[in-house]
Short mmCIF file of C-alpha atoms in Angstrom, two decimals:
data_model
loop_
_atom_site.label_atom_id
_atom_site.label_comp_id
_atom_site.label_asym_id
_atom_site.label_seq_id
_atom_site.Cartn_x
_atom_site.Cartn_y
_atom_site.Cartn_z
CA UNK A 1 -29.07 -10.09 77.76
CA UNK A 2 -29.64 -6.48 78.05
CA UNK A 3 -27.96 -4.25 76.03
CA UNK A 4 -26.39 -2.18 78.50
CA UNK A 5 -26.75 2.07 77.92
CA UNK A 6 -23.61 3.54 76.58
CA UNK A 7 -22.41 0.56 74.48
CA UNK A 8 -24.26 1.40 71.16
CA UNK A 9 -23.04 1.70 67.82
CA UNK A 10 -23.95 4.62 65.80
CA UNK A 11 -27.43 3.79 64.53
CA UNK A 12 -30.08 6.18 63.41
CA UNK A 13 -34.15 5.85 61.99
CA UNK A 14 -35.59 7.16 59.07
CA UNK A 15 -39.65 7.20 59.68
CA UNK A 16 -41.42 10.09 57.81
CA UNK A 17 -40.80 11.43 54.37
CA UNK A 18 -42.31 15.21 54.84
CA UNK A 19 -39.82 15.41 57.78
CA UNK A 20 -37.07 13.91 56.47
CA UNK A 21 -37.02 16.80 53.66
CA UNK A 22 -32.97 17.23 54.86
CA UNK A 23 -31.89 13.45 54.37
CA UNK A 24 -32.45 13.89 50.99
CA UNK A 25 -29.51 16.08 51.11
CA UNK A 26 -27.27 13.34 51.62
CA UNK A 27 -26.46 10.66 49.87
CA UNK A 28 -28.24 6.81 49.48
CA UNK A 29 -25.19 4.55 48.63
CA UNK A 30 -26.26 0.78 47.11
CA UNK A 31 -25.06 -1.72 50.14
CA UNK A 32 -21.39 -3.80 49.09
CA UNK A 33 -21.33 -5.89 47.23
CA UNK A 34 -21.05 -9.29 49.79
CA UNK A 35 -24.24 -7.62 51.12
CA UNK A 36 -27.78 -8.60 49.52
CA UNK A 37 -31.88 -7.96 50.73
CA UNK A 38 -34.85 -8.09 49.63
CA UNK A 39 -38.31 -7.86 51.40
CA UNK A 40 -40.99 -10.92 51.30
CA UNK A 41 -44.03 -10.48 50.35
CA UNK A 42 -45.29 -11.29 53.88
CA UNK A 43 -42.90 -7.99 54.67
CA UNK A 44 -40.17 -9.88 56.11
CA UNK A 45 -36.87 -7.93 55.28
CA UNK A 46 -33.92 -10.71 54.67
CA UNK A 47 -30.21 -9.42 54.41
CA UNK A 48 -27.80 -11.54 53.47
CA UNK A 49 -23.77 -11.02 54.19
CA UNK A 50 -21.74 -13.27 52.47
CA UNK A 51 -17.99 -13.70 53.99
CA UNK A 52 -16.39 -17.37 53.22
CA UNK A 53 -13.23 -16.41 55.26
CA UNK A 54 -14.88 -19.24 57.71
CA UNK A 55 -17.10 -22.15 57.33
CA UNK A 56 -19.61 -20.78 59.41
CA UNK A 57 -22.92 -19.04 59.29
CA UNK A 58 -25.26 -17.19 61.81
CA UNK A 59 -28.61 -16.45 61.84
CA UNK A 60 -30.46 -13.68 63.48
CA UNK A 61 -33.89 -12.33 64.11
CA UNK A 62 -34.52 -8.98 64.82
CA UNK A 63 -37.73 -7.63 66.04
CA UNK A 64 -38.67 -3.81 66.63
CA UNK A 65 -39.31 -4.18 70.15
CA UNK A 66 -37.33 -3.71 73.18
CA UNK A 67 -38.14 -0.65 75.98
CA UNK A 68 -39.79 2.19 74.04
CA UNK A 69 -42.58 -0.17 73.20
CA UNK A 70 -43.21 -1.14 76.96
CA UNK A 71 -45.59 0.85 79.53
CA UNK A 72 -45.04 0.40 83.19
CA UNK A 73 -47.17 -2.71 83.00
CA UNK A 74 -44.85 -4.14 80.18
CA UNK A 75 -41.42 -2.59 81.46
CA UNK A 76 -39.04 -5.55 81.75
CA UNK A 77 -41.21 -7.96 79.50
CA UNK A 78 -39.08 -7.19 75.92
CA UNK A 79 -36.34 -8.83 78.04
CA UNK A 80 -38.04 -11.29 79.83
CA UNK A 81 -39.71 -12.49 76.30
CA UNK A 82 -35.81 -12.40 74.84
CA UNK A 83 -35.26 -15.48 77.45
CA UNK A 84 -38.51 -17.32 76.64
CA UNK A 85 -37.65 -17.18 72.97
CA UNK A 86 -34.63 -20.46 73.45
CA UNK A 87 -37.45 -22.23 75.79
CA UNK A 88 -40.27 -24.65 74.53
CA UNK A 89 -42.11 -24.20 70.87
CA UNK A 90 -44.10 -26.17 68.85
CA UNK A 91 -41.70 -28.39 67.60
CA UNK A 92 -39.48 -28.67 70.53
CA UNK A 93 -41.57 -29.50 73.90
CA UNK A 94 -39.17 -28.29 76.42
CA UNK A 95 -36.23 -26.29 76.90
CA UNK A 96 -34.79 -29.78 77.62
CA UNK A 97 -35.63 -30.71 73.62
CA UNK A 98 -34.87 -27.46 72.76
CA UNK A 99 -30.63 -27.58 74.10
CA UNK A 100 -30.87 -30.99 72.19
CA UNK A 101 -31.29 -29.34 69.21
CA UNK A 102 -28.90 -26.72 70.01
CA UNK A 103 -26.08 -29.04 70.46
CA UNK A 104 -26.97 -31.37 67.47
CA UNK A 105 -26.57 -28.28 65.05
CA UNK A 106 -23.52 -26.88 66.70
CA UNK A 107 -25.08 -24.11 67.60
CA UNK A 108 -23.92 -21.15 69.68
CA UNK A 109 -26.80 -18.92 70.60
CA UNK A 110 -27.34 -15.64 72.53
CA UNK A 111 -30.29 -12.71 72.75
CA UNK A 112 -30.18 -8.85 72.82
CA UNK A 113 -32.39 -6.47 74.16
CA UNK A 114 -32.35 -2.74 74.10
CA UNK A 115 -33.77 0.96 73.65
CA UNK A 116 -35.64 0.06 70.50
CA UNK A 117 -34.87 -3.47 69.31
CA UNK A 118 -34.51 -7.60 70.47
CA UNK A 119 -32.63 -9.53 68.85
CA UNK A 120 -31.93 -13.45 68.62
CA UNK A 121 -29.04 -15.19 66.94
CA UNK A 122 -27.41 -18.32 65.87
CA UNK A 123 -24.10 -19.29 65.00
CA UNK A 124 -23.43 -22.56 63.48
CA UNK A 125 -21.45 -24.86 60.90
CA UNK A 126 -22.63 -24.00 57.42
CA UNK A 127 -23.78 -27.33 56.51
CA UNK A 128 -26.50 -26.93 59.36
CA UNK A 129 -27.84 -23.47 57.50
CA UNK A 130 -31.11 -25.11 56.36
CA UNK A 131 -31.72 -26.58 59.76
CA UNK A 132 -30.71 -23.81 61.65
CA UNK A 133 -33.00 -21.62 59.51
CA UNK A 134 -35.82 -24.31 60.49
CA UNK A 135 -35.11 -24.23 64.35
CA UNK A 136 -35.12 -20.31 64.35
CA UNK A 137 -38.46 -20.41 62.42
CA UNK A 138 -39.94 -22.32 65.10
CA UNK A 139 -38.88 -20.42 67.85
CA UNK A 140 -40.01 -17.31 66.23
CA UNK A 141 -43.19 -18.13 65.10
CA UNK A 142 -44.52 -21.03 67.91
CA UNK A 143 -43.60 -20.09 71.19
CA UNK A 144 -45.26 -21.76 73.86
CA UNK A 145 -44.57 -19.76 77.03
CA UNK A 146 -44.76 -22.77 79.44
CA UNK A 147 -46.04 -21.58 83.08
CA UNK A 148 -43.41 -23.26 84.94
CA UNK A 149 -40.60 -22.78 82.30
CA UNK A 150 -41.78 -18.90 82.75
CA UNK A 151 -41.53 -19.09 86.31
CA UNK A 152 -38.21 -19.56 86.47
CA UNK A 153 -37.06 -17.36 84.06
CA UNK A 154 -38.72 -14.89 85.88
CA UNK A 155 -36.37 -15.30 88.60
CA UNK A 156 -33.58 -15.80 86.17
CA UNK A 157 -34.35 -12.15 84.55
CA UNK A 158 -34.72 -10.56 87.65
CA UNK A 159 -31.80 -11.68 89.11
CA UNK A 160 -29.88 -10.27 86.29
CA UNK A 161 -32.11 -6.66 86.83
CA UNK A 162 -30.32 -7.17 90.48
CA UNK A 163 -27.11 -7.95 89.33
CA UNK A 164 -27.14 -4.69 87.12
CA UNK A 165 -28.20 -2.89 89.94
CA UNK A 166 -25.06 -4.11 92.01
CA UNK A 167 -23.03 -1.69 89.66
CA UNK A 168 -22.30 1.35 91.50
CA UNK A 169 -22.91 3.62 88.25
CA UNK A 170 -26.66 2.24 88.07
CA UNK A 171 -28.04 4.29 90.51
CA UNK A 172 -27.29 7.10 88.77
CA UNK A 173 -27.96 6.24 85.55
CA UNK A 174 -31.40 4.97 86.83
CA UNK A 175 -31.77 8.38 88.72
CA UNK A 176 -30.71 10.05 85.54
CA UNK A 177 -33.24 8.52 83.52
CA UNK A 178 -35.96 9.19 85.43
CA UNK A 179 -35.44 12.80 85.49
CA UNK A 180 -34.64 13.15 81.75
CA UNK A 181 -37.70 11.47 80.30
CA UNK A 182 -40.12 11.89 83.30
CA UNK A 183 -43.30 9.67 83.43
CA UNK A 184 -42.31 7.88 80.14
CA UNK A 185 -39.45 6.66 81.79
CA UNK A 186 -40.43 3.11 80.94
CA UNK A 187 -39.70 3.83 77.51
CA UNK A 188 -36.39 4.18 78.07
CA UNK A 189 -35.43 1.30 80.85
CA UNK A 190 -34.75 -1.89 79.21
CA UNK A 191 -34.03 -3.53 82.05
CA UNK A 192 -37.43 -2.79 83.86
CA UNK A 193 -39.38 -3.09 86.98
CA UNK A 194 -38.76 -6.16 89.82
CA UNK A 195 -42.90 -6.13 90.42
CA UNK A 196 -43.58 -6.74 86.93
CA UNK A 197 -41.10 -9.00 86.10
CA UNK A 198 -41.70 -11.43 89.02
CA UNK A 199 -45.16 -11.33 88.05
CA UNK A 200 -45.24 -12.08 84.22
CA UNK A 201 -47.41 -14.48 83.40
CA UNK A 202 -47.79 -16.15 79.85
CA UNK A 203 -50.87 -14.48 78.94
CA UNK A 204 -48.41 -11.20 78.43
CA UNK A 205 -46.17 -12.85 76.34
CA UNK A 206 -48.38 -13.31 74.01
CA UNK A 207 -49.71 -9.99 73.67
CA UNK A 208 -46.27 -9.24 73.30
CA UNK A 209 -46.03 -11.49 70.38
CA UNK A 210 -49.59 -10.56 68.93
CA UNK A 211 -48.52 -6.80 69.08
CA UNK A 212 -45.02 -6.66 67.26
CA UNK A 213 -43.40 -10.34 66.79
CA UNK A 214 -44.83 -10.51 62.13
CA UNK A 215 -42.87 -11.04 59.68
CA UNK A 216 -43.34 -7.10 58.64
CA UNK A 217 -41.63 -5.87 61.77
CA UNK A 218 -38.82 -7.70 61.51
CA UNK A 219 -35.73 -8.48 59.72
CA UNK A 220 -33.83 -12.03 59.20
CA UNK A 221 -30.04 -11.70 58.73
CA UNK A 222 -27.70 -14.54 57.51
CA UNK A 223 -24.40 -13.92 57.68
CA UNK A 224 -21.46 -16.18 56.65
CA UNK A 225 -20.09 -18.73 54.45
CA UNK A 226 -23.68 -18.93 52.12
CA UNK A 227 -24.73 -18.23 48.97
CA UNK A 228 -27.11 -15.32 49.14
CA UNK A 229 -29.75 -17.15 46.17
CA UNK A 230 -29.59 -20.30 48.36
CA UNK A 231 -30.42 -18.55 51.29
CA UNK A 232 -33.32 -16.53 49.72
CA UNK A 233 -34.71 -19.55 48.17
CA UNK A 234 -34.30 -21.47 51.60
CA UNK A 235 -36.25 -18.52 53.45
CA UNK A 236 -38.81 -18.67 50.66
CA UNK A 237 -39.56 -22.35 51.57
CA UNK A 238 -39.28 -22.19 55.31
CA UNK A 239 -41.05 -18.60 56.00
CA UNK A 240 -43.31 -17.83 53.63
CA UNK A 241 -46.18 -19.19 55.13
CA UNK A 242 -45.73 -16.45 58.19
CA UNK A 243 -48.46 -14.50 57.90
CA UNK A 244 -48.09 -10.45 58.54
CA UNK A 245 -49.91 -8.79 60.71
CA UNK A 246 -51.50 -6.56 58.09
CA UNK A 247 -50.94 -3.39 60.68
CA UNK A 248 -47.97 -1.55 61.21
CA UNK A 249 -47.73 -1.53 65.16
CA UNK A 250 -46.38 1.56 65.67
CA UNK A 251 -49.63 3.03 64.56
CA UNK A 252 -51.47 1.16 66.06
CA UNK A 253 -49.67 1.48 69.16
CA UNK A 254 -47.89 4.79 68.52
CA UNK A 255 -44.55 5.53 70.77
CA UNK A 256 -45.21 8.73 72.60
CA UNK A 257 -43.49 11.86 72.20
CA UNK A 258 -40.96 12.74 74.65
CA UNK A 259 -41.72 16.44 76.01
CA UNK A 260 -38.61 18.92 75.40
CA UNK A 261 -36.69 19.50 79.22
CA UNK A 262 -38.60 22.49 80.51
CA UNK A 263 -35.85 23.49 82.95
CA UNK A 264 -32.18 22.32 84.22
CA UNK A 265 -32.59 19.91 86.62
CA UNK A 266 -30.08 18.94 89.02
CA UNK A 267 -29.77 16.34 91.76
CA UNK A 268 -27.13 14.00 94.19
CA UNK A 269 -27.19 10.34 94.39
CA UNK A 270 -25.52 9.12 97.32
CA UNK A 271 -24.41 5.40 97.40
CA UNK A 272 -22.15 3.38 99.56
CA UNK A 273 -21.20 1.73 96.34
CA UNK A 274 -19.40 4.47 95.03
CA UNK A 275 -15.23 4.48 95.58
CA UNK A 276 -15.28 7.79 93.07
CA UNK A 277 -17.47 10.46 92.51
CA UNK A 278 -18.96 10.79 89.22
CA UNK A 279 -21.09 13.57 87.28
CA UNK A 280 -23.24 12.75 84.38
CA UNK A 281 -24.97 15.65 82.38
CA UNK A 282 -27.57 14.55 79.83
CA UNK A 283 -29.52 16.87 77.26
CA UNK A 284 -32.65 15.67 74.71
CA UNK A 285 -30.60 15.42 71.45
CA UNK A 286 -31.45 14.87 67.60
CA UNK A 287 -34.23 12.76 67.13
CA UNK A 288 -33.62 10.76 63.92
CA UNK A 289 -37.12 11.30 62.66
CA UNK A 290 -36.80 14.84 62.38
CA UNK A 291 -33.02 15.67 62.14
CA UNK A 292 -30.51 13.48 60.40
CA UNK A 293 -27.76 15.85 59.88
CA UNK A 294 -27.26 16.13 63.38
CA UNK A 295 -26.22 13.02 63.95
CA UNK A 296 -23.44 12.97 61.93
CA UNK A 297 -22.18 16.19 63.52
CA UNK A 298 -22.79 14.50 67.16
CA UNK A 299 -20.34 11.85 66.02
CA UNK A 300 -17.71 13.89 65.02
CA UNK A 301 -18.23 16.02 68.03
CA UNK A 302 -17.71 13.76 70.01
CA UNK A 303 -15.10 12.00 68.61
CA UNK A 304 -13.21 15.44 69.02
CA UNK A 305 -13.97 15.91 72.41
CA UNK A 306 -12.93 12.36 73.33
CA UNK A 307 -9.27 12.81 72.70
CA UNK A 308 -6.44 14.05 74.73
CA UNK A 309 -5.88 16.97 72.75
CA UNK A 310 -9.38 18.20 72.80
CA UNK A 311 -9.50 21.89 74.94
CA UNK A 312 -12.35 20.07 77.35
CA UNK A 313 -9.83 17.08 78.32
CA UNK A 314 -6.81 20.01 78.82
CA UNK A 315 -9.25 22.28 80.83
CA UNK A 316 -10.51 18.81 83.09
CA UNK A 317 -8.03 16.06 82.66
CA UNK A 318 -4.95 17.91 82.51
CA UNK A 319 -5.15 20.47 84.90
CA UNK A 320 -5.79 17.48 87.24
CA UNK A 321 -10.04 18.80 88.18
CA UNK A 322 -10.60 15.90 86.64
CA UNK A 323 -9.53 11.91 85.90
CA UNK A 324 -11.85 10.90 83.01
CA UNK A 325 -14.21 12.80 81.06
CA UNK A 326 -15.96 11.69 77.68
CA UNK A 327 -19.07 12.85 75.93
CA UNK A 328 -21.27 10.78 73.58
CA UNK A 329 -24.46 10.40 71.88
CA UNK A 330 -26.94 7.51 71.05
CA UNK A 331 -28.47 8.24 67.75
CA UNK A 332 -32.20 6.53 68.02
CA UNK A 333 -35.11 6.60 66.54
CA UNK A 334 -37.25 8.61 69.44
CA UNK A 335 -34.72 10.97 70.91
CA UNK A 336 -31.17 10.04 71.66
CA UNK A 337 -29.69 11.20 74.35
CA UNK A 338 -26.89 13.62 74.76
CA UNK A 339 -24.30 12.07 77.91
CA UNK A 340 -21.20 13.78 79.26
CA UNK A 341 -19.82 12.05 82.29
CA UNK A 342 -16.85 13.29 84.26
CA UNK A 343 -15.02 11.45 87.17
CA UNK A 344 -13.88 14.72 88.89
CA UNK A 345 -10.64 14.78 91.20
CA UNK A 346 -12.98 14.11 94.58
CA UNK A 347 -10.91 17.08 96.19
CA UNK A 348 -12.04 19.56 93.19
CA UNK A 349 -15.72 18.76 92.23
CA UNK A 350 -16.68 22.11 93.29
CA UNK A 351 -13.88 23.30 90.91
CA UNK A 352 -14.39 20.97 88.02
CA UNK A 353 -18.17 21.65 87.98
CA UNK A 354 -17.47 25.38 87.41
CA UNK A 355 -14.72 24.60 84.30
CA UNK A 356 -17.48 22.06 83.09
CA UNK A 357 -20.10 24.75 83.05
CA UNK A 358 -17.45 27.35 81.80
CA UNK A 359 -16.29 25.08 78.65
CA UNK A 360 -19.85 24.13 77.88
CA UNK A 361 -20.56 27.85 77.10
CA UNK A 362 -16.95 28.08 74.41
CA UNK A 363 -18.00 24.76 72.92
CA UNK A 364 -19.13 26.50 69.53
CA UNK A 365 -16.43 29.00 69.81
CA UNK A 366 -14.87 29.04 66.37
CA UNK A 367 -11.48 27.57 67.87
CA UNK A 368 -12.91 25.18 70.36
CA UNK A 369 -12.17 22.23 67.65
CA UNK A 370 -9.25 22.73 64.85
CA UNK A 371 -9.67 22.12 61.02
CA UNK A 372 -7.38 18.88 61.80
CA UNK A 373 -9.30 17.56 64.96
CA UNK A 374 -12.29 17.44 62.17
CA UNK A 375 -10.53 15.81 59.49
CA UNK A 376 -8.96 13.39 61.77
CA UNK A 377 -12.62 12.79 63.59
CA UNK A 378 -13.64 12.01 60.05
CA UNK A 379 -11.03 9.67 59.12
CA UNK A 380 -10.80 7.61 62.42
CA UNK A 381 -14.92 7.42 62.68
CA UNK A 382 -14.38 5.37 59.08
CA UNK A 383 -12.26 3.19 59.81
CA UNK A 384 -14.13 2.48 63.13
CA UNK A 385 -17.00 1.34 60.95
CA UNK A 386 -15.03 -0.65 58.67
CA UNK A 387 -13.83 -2.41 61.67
CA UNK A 388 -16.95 -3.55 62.89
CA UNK A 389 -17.34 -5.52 60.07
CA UNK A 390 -14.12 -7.74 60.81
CA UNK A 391 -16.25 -10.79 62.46
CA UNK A 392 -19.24 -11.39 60.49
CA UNK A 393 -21.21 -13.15 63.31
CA UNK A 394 -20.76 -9.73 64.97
CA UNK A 395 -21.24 -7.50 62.36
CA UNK A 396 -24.82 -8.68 61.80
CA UNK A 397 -26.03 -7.21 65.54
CA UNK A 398 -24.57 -3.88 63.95
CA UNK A 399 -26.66 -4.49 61.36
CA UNK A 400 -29.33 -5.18 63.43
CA UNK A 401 -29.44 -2.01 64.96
CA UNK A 402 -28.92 -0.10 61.76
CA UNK A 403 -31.93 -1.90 60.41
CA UNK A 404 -34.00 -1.17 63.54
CA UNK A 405 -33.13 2.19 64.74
CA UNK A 406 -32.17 3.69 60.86
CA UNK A 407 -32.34 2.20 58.13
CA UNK A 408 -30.03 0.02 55.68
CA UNK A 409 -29.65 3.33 53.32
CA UNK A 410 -28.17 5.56 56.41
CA UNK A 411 -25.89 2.40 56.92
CA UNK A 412 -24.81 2.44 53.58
CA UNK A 413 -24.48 6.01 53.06
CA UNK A 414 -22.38 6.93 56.54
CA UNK A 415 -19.13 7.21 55.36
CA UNK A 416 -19.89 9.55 52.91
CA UNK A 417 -22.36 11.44 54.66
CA UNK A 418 -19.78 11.84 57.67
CA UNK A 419 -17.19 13.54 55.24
CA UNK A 420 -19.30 16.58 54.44
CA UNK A 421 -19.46 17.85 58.23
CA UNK A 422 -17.78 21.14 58.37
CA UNK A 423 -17.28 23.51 61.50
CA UNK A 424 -20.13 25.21 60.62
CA UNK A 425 -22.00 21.99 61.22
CA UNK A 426 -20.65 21.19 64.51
CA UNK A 427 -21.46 24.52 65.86
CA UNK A 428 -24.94 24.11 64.81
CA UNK A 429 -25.17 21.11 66.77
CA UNK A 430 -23.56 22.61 70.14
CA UNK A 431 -26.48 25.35 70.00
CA UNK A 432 -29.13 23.67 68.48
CA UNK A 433 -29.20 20.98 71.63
CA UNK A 434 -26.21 21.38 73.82
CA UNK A 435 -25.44 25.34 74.43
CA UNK A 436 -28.47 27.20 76.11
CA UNK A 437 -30.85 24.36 76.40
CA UNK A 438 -31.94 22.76 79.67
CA UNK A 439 -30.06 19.44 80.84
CA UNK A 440 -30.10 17.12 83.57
CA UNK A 441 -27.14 16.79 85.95
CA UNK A 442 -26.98 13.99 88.16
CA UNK A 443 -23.80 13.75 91.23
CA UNK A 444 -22.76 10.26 92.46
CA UNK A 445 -20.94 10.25 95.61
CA UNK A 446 -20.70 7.92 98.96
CA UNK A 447 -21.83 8.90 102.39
CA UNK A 448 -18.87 9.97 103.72
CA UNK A 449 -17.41 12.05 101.02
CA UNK A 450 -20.78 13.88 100.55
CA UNK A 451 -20.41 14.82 104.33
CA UNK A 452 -17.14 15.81 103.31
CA UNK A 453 -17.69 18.35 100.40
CA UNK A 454 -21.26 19.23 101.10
CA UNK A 455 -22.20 19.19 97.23
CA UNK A 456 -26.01 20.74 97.96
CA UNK A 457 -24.09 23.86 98.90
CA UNK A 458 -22.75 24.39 95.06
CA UNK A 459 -24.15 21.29 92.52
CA UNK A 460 -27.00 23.22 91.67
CA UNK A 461 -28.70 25.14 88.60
CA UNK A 462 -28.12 28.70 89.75
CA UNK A 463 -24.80 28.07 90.31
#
């Protein structure tokens, strides 16, 4: 399953300590107290949420892989491997063996992929804990990437890249992403490429594996009714004998550096799939390796910005240029993007493309947000988080991310973190990456109304 852009948590990565120098600024709270880890010596990082609300417990793998690890030979593959994971191992000989299992141990299962992370998980009945931990081990560590099994999953992946595509927004958001991060576009498509999907063959599987799939790049979660000194003695016993890599793969195989936008870049998508017309305008924003602080002011940005009372809804929504309008970012680990999307009135794009522009410049105006829209942002952003951990089994894939994008410390130490934003902060976010700085802006619109409103004529940068 493929994570699908725009439905991220808040998640963040802490890589290098020299330029990190302004995370120390904030704090590093110890994790609650339900919540335990500790790192193998094969560098395996285990976390451990116990929650006996339910006599349940899931297990999940996460591995740091996913699209910014894949080149255009590999794009699609971090997904494609995701579905070869529940096929044949070692221990179970076909997928037909393998569904056995799965319905002996009452298991419910399900993968993730996305921007910088896959993810595999189990839920089951407690009393199946130790076996559950033994059939994830297996699947982990001894895939066997049958041929034929493969060549039908490659169908099976690729017709879910083609179902994807039958979404009317994902030709702009493809579009989009090819302008915004240029030939290392790959790196930022989790879904991939038809051609390279349909022609996977085993052999790349396994340098898949052989690259990033150790104990040291990735973290085992179990979540649930469990004792957290059980589970670490069970993990002891069932994975310590996976051996780590001994190299840290994204040295090895560094991610490259996305190149700051050199210019604004605009462009129309026209699609018969389209009922409304939609603008999408994306900027580079904080990159988690080198600015931490920013991300906490996105969030609260946007938070702002998101409600009805915000001065950009009044100036779109309510003047009736516009029907929807929202702004986000994606905190990652190699530059998150900056989105704002806008489903303009289709009689008044012309019209609600110049107020866009026009707000844009008064967003770091000292009254564009109000010392209440802050506090409020602050408060409602809390209990957000404290929300997503209602349902253990889905907590842990927001752990997950944390772990893979950030680390456990900027998990721990959000809250807290989030509460020292001040105005000052905010604007120093607008300019530092939204105000002034090149973007790409992307127009989706059918056939007919194009013909209609002639967008070429005004949806441009010099306008």
């Amino acid at each position: 399953m493929i994570h699908k852009k725009y439905q991220f948590t808040k998640k963040a990565l802490l890589f290098l300590f020299l330029i990190l120098q302004p995370v120390m600024l904030f704090a590093q709270a110890k994790l609650p107290e339900n919540m335990f880890m500790r790192k193998m010596p094969n560098g395996l990082d285990v976390l451990v949420i116990e929650d006996n609300s339910v006599p349940l417990a899931t297990i999940m793998i996460t591995c740091k892989n996913g699209a910014y690890t894949e080149t255009p030979r590999f794009n699609g593959l971090s997904h494609l491997y995701e579905h070869m994971f529940f096929k044949a191992n070692r221990d179970y000989n076909s997928q037909e063996e393998f569904m056995t299992r799965v319905s002996e141990l009452g298991i419910k299962f399900n993968g993730e992929t996305s921007f910088e992370n896959v993810n595999y998980y189990f839920t089951l009945p407690n009393y199946n804990l130790e076996e559950g931990l033994k059939f994830m081990n297996s699947a982990i560590r001894f895939p066997k990437f049958d041929r034929r099994e493969m060549m039908r999953e490659n169908v099976v992946v690729d017709d879910e890249f083609q179902r994807l595509e039958s979404n009317p927004f994902h030709a702009l958001n493809d579009a989009m992403e090819h302008h915004l991060w240029g030939n290392l576009y790959s790196r930022k498509n989790p879904i991939g490429n038809h051609q390279v999907i349909r022609s996977a063959t085993p052999d790349l599987m396994d340098s898949i594996k052989n690259k990033y799939y150790f104990p040291n790049n990735c973290l085992l979660t179990v979540a649930g009714s469990v004792s957290h000194e059980d589970v670490f003695s069970q993990v002891d016993k069932i994975y310590g004998s996976w051996q780590s890599s001994g190299f840290d793969p994204f040295q090895k195989w560094p991610v490259p550096e996305f190149k700051p936008l050199q210019k604004t870049d605009y462009f129309i998508v026209e699609s018969p799939l389209s009922n409304v017309p939609v603008i999408d305008l994306e900027w580079h924003g904080p990159d988690m390796r080198t600015d931490v602080p920013a991300t906490y002011a996105a969030d609260v940005f946007s938070y702002i910005i998101n409600q009805n009372s915000s001065k950009l809804h009044k100036a779109l929504v309510q003047s009736g240029l516009a029907l929807q309008v929202d702004i986000g970012y994606l905190t990652l680990s190699h530059v998150g993007p900056i989105s704002l999307h806008v489903v303009p009135n289709p009689s008044k794009i012309r019209e609600c493309m110049a107020e866009l522009k026009k707000q844009i410049e008064m967003m770091d105006n000292d009254d564009y947000v109000t010392d209440e829209q802050i506090e409020t942002a602050k408060e409602k952003l809390e209990i957000i988080k404290i929300r997503e951990e209602e349902v253990t089994s889905d907590f842990t894939q927001v752990l997950a991310f944390w772990w893979s994008a950030a680390s456990m410390d900027y998990f721990s130490g959000y809250n807290a973190n989030l509460q020292k934003m001040t105005r000052a902060d905010l604007q120093s976010y607008v300019r530092k990456y939204i105000k002034g700085h090149p973007y790409c802006a992307g127009l989706l619109l059918s056939p007919e109304l194009k013909q209609q409103v002639q967008p070429e004529k005004f949806f441009a940068a010099n306008n």
